[in-house]
GROMACS .gro file of C-alpha atoms in nm:
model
  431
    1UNK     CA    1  -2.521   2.876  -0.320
    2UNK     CA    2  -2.666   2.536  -0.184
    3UNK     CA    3  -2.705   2.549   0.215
    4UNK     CA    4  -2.406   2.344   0.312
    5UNK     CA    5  -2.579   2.305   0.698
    6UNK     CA    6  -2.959   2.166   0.503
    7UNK     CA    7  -2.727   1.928   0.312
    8UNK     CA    8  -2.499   1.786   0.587
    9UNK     CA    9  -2.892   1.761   0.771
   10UNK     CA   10  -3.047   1.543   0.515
   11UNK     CA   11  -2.779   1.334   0.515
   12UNK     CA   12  -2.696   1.253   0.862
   13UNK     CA   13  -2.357   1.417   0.859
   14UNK     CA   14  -2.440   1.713   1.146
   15UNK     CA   15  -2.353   1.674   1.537
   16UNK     CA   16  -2.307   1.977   1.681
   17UNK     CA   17  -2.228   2.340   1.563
   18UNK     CA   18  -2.172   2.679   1.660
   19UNK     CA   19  -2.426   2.958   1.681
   20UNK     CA   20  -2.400   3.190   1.388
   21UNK     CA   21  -2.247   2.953   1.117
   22UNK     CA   22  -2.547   2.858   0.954
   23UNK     CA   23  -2.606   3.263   0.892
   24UNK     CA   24  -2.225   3.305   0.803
   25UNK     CA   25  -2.228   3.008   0.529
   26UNK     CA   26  -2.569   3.172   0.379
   27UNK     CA   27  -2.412   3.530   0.367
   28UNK     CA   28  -2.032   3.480   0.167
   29UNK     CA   29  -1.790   3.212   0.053
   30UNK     CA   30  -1.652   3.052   0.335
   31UNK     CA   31  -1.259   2.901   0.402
   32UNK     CA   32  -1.299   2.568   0.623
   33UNK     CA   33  -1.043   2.333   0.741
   34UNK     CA   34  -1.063   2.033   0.849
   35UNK     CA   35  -0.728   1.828   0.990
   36UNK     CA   36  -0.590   1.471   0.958
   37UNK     CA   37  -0.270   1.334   1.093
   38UNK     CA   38  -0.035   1.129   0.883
   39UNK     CA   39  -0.013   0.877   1.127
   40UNK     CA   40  -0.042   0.579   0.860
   41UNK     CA   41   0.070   0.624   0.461
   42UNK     CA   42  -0.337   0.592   0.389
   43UNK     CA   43  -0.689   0.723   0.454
   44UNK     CA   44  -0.913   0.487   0.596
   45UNK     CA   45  -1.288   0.443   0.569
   46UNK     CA   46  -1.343   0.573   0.928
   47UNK     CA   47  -1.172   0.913   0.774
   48UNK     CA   48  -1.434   0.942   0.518
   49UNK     CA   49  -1.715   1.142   0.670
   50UNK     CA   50  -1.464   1.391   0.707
   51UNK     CA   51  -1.367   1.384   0.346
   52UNK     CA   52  -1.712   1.399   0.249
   53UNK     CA   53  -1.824   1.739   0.469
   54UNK     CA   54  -1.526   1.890   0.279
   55UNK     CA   55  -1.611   1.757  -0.074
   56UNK     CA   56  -2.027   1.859   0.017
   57UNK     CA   57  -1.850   2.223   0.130
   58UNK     CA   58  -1.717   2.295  -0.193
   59UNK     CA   59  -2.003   2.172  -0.405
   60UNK     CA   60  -2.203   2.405  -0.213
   61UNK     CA   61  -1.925   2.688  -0.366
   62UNK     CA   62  -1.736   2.707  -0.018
   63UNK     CA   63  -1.363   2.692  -0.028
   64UNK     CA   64  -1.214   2.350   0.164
   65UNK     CA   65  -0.861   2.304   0.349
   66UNK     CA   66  -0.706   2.019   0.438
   67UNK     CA   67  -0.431   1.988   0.695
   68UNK     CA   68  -0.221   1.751   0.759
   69UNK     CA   69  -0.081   1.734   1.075
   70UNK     CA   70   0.282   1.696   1.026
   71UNK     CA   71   0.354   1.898   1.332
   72UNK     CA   72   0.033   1.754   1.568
   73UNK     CA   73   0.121   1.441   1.399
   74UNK     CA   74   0.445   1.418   1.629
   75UNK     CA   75   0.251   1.467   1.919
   76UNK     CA   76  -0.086   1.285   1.938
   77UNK     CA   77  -0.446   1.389   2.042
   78UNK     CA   78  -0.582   1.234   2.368
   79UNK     CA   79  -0.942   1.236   2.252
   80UNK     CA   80  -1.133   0.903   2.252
   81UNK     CA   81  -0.798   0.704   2.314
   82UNK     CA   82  -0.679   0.543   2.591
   83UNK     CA   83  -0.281   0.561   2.557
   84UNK     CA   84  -0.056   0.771   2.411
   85UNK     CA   85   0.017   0.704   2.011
   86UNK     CA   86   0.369   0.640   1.924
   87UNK     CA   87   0.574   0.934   1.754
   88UNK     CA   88   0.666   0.982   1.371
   89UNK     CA   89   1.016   1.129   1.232
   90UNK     CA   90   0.987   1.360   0.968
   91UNK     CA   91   1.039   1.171   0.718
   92UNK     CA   92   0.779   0.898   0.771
   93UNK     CA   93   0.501   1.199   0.797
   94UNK     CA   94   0.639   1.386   0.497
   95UNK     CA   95   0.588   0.981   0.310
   96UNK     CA   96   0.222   0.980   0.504
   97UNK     CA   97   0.137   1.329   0.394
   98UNK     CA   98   0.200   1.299   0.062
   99UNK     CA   99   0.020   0.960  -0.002
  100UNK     CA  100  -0.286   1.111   0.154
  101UNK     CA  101  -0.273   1.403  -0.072
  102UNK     CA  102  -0.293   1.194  -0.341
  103UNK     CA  103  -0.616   0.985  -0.207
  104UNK     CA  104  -0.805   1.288  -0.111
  105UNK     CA  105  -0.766   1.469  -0.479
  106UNK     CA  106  -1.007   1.200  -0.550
  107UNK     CA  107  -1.329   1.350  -0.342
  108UNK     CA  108  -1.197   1.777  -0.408
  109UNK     CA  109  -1.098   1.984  -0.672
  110UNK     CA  110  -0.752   2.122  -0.630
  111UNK     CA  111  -0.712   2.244  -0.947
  112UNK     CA  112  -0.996   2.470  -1.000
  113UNK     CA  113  -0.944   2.831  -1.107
  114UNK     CA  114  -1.203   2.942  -0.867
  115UNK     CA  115  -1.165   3.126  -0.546
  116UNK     CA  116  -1.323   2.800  -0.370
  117UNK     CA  117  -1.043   2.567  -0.516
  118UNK     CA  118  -0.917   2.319  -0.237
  119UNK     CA  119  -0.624   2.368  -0.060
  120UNK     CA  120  -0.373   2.110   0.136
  121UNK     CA  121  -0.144   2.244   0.391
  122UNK     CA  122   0.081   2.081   0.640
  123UNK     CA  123   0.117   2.231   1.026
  124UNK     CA  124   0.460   2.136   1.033
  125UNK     CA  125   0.543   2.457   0.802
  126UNK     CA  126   0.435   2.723   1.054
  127UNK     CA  127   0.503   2.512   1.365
  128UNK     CA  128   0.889   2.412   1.307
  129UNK     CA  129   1.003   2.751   1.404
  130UNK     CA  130   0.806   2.813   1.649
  131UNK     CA  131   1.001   2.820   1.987
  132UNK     CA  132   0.865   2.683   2.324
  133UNK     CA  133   0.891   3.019   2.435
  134UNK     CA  134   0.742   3.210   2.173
  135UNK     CA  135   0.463   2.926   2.185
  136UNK     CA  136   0.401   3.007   2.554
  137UNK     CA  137   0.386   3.393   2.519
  138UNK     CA  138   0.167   3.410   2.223
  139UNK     CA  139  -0.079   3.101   2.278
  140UNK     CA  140  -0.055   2.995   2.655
  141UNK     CA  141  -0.135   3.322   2.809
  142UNK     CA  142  -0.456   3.317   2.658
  143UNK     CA  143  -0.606   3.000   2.724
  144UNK     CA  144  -0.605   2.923   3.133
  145UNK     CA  145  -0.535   2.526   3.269
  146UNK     CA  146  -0.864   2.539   3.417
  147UNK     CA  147  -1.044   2.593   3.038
  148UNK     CA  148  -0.819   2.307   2.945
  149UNK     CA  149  -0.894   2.070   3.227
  150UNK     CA  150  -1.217   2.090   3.191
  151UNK     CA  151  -1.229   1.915   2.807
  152UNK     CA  152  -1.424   1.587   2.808
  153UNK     CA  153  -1.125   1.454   2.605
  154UNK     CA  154  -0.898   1.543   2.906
  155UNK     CA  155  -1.096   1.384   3.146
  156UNK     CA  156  -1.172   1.094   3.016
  157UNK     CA  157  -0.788   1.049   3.020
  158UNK     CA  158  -0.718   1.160   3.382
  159UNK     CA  159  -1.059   0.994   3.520
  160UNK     CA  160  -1.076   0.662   3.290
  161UNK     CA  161  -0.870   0.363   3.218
  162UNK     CA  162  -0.562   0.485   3.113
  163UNK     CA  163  -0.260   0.323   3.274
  164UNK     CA  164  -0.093   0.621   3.263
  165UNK     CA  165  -0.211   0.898   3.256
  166UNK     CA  166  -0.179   1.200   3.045
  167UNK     CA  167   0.155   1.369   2.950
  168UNK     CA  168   0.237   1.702   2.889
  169UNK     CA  169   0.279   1.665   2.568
  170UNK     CA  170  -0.081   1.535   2.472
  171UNK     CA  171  -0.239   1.777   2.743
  172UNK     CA  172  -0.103   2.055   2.487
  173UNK     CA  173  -0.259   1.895   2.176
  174UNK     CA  174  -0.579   2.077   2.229
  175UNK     CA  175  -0.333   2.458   2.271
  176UNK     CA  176  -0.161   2.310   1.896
  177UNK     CA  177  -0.461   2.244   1.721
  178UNK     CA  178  -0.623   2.539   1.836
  179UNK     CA  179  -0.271   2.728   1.699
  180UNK     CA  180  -0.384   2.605   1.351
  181UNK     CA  181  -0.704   2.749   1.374
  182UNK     CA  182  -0.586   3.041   1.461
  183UNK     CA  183  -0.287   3.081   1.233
  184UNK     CA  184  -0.550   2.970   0.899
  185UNK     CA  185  -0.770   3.266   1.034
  186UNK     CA  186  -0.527   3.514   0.994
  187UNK     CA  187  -0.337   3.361   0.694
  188UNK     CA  188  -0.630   3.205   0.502
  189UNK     CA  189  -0.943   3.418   0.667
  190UNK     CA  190  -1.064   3.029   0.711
  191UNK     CA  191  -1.393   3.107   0.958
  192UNK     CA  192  -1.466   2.752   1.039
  193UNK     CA  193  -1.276   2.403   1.143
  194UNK     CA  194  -1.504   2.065   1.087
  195UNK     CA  195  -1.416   1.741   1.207
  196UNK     CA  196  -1.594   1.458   1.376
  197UNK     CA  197  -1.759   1.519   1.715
  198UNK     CA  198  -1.502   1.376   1.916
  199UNK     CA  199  -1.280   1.693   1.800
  200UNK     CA  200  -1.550   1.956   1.961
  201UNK     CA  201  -1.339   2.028   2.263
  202UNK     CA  202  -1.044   2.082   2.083
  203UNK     CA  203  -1.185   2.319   1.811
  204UNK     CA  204  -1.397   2.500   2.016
  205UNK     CA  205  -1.019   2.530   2.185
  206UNK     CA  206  -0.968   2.717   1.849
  207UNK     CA  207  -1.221   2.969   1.856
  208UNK     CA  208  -1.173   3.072   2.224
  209UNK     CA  209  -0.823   3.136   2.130
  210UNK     CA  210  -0.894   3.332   1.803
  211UNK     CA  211  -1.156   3.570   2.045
  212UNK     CA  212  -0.914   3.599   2.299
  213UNK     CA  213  -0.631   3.682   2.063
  214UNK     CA  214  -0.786   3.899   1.785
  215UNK     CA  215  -1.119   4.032   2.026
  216UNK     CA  216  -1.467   3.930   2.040
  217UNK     CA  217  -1.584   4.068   1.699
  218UNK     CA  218  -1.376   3.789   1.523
  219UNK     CA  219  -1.608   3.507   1.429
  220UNK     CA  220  -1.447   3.151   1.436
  221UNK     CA  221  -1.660   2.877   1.399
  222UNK     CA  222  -1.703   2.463   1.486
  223UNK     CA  223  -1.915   2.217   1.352
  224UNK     CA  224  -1.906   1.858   1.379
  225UNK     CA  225  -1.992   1.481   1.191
  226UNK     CA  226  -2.117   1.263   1.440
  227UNK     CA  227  -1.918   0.964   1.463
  228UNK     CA  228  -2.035   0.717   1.280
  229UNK     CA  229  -2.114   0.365   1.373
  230UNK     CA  230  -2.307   0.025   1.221
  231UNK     CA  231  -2.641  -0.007   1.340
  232UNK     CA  232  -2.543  -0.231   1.606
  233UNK     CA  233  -2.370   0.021   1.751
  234UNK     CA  234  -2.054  -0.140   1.727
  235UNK     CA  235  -1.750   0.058   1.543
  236UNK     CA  236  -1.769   0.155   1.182
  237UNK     CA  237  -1.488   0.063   0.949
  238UNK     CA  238  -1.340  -0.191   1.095
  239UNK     CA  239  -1.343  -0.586   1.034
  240UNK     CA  240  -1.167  -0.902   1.153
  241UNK     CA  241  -0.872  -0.822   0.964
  242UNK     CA  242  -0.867  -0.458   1.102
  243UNK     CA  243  -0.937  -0.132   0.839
  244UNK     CA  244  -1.077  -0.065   0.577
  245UNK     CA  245  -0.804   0.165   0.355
  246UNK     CA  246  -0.853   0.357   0.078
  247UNK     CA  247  -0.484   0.242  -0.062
  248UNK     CA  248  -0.542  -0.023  -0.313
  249UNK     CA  249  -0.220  -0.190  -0.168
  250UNK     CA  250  -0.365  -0.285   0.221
  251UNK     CA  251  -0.704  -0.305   0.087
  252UNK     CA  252  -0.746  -0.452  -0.305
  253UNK     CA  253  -1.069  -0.275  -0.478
  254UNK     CA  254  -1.235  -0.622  -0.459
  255UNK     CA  255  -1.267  -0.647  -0.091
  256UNK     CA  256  -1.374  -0.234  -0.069
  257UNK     CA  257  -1.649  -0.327  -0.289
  258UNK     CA  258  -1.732  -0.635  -0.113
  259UNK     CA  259  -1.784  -0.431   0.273
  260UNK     CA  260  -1.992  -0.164   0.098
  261UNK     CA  261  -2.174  -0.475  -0.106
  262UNK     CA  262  -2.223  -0.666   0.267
  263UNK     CA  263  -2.343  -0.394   0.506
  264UNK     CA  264  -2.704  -0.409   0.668
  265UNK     CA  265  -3.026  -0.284   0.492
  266UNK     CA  266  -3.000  -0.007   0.729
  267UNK     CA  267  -2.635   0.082   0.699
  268UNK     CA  268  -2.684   0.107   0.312
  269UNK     CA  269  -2.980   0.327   0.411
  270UNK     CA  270  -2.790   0.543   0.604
  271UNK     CA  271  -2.439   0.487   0.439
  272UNK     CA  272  -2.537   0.588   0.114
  273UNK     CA  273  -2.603   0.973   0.215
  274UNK     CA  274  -2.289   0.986   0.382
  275UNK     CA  275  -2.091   0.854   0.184
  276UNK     CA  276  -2.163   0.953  -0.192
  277UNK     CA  277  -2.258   1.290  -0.351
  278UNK     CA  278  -2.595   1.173  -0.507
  279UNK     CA  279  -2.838   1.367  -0.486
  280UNK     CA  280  -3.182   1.327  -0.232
  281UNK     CA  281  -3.468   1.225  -0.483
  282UNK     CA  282  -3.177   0.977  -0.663
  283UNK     CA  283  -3.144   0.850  -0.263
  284UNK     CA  284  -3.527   0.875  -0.217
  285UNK     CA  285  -3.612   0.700  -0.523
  286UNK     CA  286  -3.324   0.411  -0.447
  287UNK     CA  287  -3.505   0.377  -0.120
  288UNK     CA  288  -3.814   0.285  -0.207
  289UNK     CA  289  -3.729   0.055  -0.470
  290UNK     CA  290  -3.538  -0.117  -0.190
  291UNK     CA  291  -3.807  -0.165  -0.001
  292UNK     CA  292  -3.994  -0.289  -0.263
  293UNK     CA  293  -3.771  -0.568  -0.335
  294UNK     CA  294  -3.525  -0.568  -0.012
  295UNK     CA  295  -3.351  -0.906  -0.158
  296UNK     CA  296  -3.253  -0.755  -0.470
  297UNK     CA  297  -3.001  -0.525  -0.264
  298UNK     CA  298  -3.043  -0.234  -0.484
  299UNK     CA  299  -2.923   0.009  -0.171
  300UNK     CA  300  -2.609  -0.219  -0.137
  301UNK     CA  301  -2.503  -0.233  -0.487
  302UNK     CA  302  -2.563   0.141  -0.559
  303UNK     CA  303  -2.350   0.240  -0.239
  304UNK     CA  304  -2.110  -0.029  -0.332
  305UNK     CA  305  -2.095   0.089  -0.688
  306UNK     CA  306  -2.012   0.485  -0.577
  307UNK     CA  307  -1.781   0.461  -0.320
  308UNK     CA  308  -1.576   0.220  -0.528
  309UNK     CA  309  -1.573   0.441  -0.810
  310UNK     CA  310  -1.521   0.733  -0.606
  311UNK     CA  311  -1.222   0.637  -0.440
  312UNK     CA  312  -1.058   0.344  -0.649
  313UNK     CA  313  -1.178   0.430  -1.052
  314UNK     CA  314  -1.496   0.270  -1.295
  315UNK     CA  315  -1.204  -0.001  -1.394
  316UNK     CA  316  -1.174  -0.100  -1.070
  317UNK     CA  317  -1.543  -0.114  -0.995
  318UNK     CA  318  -1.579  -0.306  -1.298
  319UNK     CA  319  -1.281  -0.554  -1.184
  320UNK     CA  320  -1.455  -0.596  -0.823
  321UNK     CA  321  -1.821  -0.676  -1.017
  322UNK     CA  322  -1.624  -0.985  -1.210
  323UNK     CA  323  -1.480  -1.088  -0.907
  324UNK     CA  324  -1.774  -1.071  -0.775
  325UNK     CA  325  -1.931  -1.293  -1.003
  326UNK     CA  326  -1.697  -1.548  -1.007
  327UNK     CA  327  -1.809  -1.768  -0.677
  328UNK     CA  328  -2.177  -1.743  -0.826
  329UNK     CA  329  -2.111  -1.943  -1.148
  330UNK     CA  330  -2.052  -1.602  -1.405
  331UNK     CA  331  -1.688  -1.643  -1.440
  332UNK     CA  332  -1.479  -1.746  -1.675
  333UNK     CA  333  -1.102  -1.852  -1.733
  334UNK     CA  334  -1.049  -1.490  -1.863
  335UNK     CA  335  -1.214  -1.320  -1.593
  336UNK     CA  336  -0.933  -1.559  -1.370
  337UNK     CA  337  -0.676  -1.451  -1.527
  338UNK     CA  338  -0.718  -1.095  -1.478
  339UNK     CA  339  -0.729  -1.149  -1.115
  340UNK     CA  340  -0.425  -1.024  -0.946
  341UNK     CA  341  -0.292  -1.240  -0.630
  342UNK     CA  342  -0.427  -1.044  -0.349
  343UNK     CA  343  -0.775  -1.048  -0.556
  344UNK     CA  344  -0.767  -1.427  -0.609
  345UNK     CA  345  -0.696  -1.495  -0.247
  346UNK     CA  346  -0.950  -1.258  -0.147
  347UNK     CA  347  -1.229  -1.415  -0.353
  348UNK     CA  348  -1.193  -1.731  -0.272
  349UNK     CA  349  -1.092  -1.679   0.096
  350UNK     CA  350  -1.241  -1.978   0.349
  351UNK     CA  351  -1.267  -2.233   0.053
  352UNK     CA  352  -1.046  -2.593   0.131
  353UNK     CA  353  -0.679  -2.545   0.008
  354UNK     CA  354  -0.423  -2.732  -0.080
  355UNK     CA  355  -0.038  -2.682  -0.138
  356UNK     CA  356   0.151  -2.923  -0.424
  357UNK     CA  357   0.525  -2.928  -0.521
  358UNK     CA  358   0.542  -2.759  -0.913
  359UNK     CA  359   0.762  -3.107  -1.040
  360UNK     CA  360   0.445  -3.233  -0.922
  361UNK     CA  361   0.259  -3.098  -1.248
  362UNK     CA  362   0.260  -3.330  -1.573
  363UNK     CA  363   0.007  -3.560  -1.421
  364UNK     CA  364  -0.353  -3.721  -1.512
  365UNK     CA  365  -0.626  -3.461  -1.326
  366UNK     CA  366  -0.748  -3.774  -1.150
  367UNK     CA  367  -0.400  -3.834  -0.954
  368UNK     CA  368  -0.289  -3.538  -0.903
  369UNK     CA  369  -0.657  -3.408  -0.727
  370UNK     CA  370  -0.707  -3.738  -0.525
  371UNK     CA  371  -0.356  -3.802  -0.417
  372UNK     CA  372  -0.126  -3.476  -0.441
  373UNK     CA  373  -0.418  -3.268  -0.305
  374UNK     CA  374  -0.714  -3.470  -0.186
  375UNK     CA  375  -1.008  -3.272  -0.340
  376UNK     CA  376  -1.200  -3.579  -0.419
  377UNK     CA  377  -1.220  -3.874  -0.212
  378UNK     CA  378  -1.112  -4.112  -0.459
  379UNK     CA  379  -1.041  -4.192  -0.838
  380UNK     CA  380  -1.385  -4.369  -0.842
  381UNK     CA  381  -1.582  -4.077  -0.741
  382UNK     CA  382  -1.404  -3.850  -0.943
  383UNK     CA  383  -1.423  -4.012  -1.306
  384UNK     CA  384  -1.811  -3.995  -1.210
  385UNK     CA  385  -1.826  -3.645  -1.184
  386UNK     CA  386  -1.613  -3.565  -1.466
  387UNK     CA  387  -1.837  -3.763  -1.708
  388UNK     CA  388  -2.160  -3.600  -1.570
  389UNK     CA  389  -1.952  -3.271  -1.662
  390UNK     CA  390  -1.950  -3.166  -1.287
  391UNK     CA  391  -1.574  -3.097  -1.261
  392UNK     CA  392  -1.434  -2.737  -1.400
  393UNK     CA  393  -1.060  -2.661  -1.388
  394UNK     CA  394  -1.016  -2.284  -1.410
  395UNK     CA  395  -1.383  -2.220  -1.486
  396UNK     CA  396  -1.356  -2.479  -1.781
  397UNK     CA  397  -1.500  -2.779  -1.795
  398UNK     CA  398  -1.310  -3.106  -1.718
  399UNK     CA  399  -1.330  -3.299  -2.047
  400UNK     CA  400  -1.171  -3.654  -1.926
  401UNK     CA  401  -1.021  -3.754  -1.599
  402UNK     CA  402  -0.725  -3.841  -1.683
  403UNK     CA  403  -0.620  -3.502  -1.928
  404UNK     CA  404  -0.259  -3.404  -1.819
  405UNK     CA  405  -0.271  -3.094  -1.576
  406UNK     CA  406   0.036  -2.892  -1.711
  407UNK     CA  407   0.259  -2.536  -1.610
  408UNK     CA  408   0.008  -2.374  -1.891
  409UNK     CA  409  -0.279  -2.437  -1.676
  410UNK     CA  410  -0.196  -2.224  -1.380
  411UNK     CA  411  -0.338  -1.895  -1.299
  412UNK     CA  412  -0.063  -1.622  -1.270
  413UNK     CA  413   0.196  -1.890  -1.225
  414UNK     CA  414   0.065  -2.077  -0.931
  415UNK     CA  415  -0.296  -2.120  -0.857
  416UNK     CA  416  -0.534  -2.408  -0.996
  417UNK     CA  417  -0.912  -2.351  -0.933
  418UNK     CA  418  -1.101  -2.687  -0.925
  419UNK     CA  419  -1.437  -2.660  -0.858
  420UNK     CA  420  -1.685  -2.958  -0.811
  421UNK     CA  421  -2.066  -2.850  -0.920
  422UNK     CA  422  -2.124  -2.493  -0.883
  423UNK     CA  423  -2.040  -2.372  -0.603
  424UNK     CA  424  -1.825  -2.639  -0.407
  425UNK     CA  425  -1.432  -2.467  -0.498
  426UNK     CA  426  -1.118  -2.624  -0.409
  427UNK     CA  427  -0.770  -2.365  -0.456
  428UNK     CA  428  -0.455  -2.530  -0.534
  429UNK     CA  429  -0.154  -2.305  -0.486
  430UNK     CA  430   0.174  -2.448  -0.632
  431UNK     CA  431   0.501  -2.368  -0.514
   0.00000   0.00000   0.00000
């Protein structure tokens, strides 16, 4: 078996972990888990690190579970917040739960027939039944408030900014999660939880309450991502318009490609062992021909190109690569076409825009782009440039001034693209 500890290392992808896991991962197969909650309907890029140590565990022939908090989900976990997340019905996490599913069959292999096939299970199933008082017998008698209290996570809460406070109910996050460790031990024989470092006091939470439960000759394990961030140290994942998702629907394919596509020569240095499965002379050998040519962007466009594929599909990637090209002259009215409207908008976000009437339609070019929306100054001006052939209309080439802009011409219904020279566009969106 590949070392699963020497890979995470190489790439980046190891904070902290426990004592004796490196030996335990060497010596058998090993069950891991590592949790989510279904508080939104998709995975975001900040989740991926995650996804990744579990997709690097089972290449290395280790057998990954993922849980989905259904039950944890209702509660909320105080670490690295500042207020108390709002609560989910049932229903809504069931929704969340199985969208996620979906997303992360991408990055494991649930169907395998092999003993390390992936697993998905949900804590609501084993916590729904569970009574407050059978909860405080059987896990709070083990673990004392003074263990608890003393959690960074905890007392950043109590000691921080928080306006108020820290309930009850999040100060027993860290006794629930530590539940599902110790319920997969016994159920599963899962030996180790991963997650990102923030999670250490929580699962090392888990452990202590295996030892104390079962005795000291169990061995439960922790290891950590660290969390990751650009290298300006500001937060990864996130832009002016908020998250990056992995659902096609908040986030199209086009704009995933372009964040990968935009990061820092750094970022791609970094990002590209983190976040793909190739292998360390592929990464090696795509590093020095970066550096050899650092305005080519080969890092960029390899990372870009992975992800993409990995979590969206090659038709996609190919889709976001037209798109692409379409600002920088290599589109055509086909490519246009097979732009959906989230797409379009997203390609040719920031350019000038204008909004006509459709009855407004019917007219010469050089009326209805001077007057009805002012993309040229005047008629004058315009007639020049569309006998020097500087005037396209939906990537095709004005061919007199005056030709009659019809319904036929738009682009999915509504959308004229006039663009003056190569790169100066001008979107028309007709209601």
């Amino acid at each position: 078996m590949k070392n699963f500890i020497e890979e995470l290392k190489w790439r980046g992808m190891l904070a902290q972990v426990m004592p004796g896991a490196e030996e335990l991962l060497q010596k058998e197969m090993v069950t891991a888990y590592l949790g989510t909650d279904p508080t939104a309907d998709s995975l975001h890029i900040g989740h991926l690190c995650g996804i990744m140590m579990l997709r690097h565990l089972q290449r290395c022939g280790h057998k990954p579970i993922i849980l989905v908090g259904g039950a944890t989900g209702m509660i909320g976990d105080p670490s690295g917040k500042s207020q108390e997340r709002n609560l989910l019905d049932a229903e809504t996490l069931y929704h969340n739960q199985e969208c996620i599913k979906a997303q992360v069959a991408k990055f494991l292999d649930f169907e395998s027939k092999d003993a390390n096939a992936a697993e998905m299970v949900n804590n609501y199933d084993w916590m729904k039944d569970f009574t407050f008082l059978d909860f405080a017998r059987e896990v709070g008698k083990h673990i004392t408030v003074n263990y608890m209290m003393a959690k960074e996570s905890v007392q950043q809460r109590l000691n921080g900014t928080a306006r108020d406070g820290l309930s009850f109910t999040e100060f027993t996050y860290q006794l629930l999660q530590g539940y599902d460790f110790l319920h997969l031990y016994q159920a599963k024989g899962c030996k180790l939880q991963l997650g990102g470092n923030d999670q250490w006091g929580n699962m090392t939470t888990g452990t202590e309450l295996i030892r104390r439960t079962l005795g000291n000759e169990c061995e439960a394990f922790a290891l950590t991502c660290p969390l990751i961030t650009k290298a300006d140290g500001k937060k990864f994942g996130k832009t002016e318009s908020g998250n990056i998702w992995l659902d096609p629907k908040r986030t199209t394919p086009y704009k995933f490609y372009q964040f990968w596509l935009n990061v820092s020569d750094d970022d791609a240095e970094r990002n590209i062992k983190i976040f793909t499965s190739l292998d360390k002379p592929t990464i090696d050998e795509l590093v020095e021909q970066h550096k050899a040519d650092p305005g080519f962007r080969i890092l960029q466009k390899r990372l870009a190109q992975e992800v993409t594929v990995l979590v969206h599909s090659q038709e996609d990637y190919e889709l976001a690569l037209e798109a692409s090209g379409i600002l920088f002259g290599k589109g055509t009215k086909e490519s246009l076409m097979r732009l959906d409207d989230e797409t379009l908008l997203n390609v040719f976000e920031g350019v000038p825009t204008f909004e006509i009437a459709k009855d407004q339609l019917g007219k010469p070019a050089v009326e209805l782009f001077t007057q009805d929306a002012a993309v040229f100054p005047s008629k004058g001006e315009m007639r020049k440039l569309v006998q020097g052939g500087g005037v396209s209309l939906n990537k095709e080439k004005l061919q007199a001034f005056d030709q009659v802009v019809t319904a036929d011409d738009l682009i999915n219904g509504k959308y004229l693209l006039v663009q003056r020279g190569k790169k100066s566009y001008n979107l028309i969106i007709v209601k």
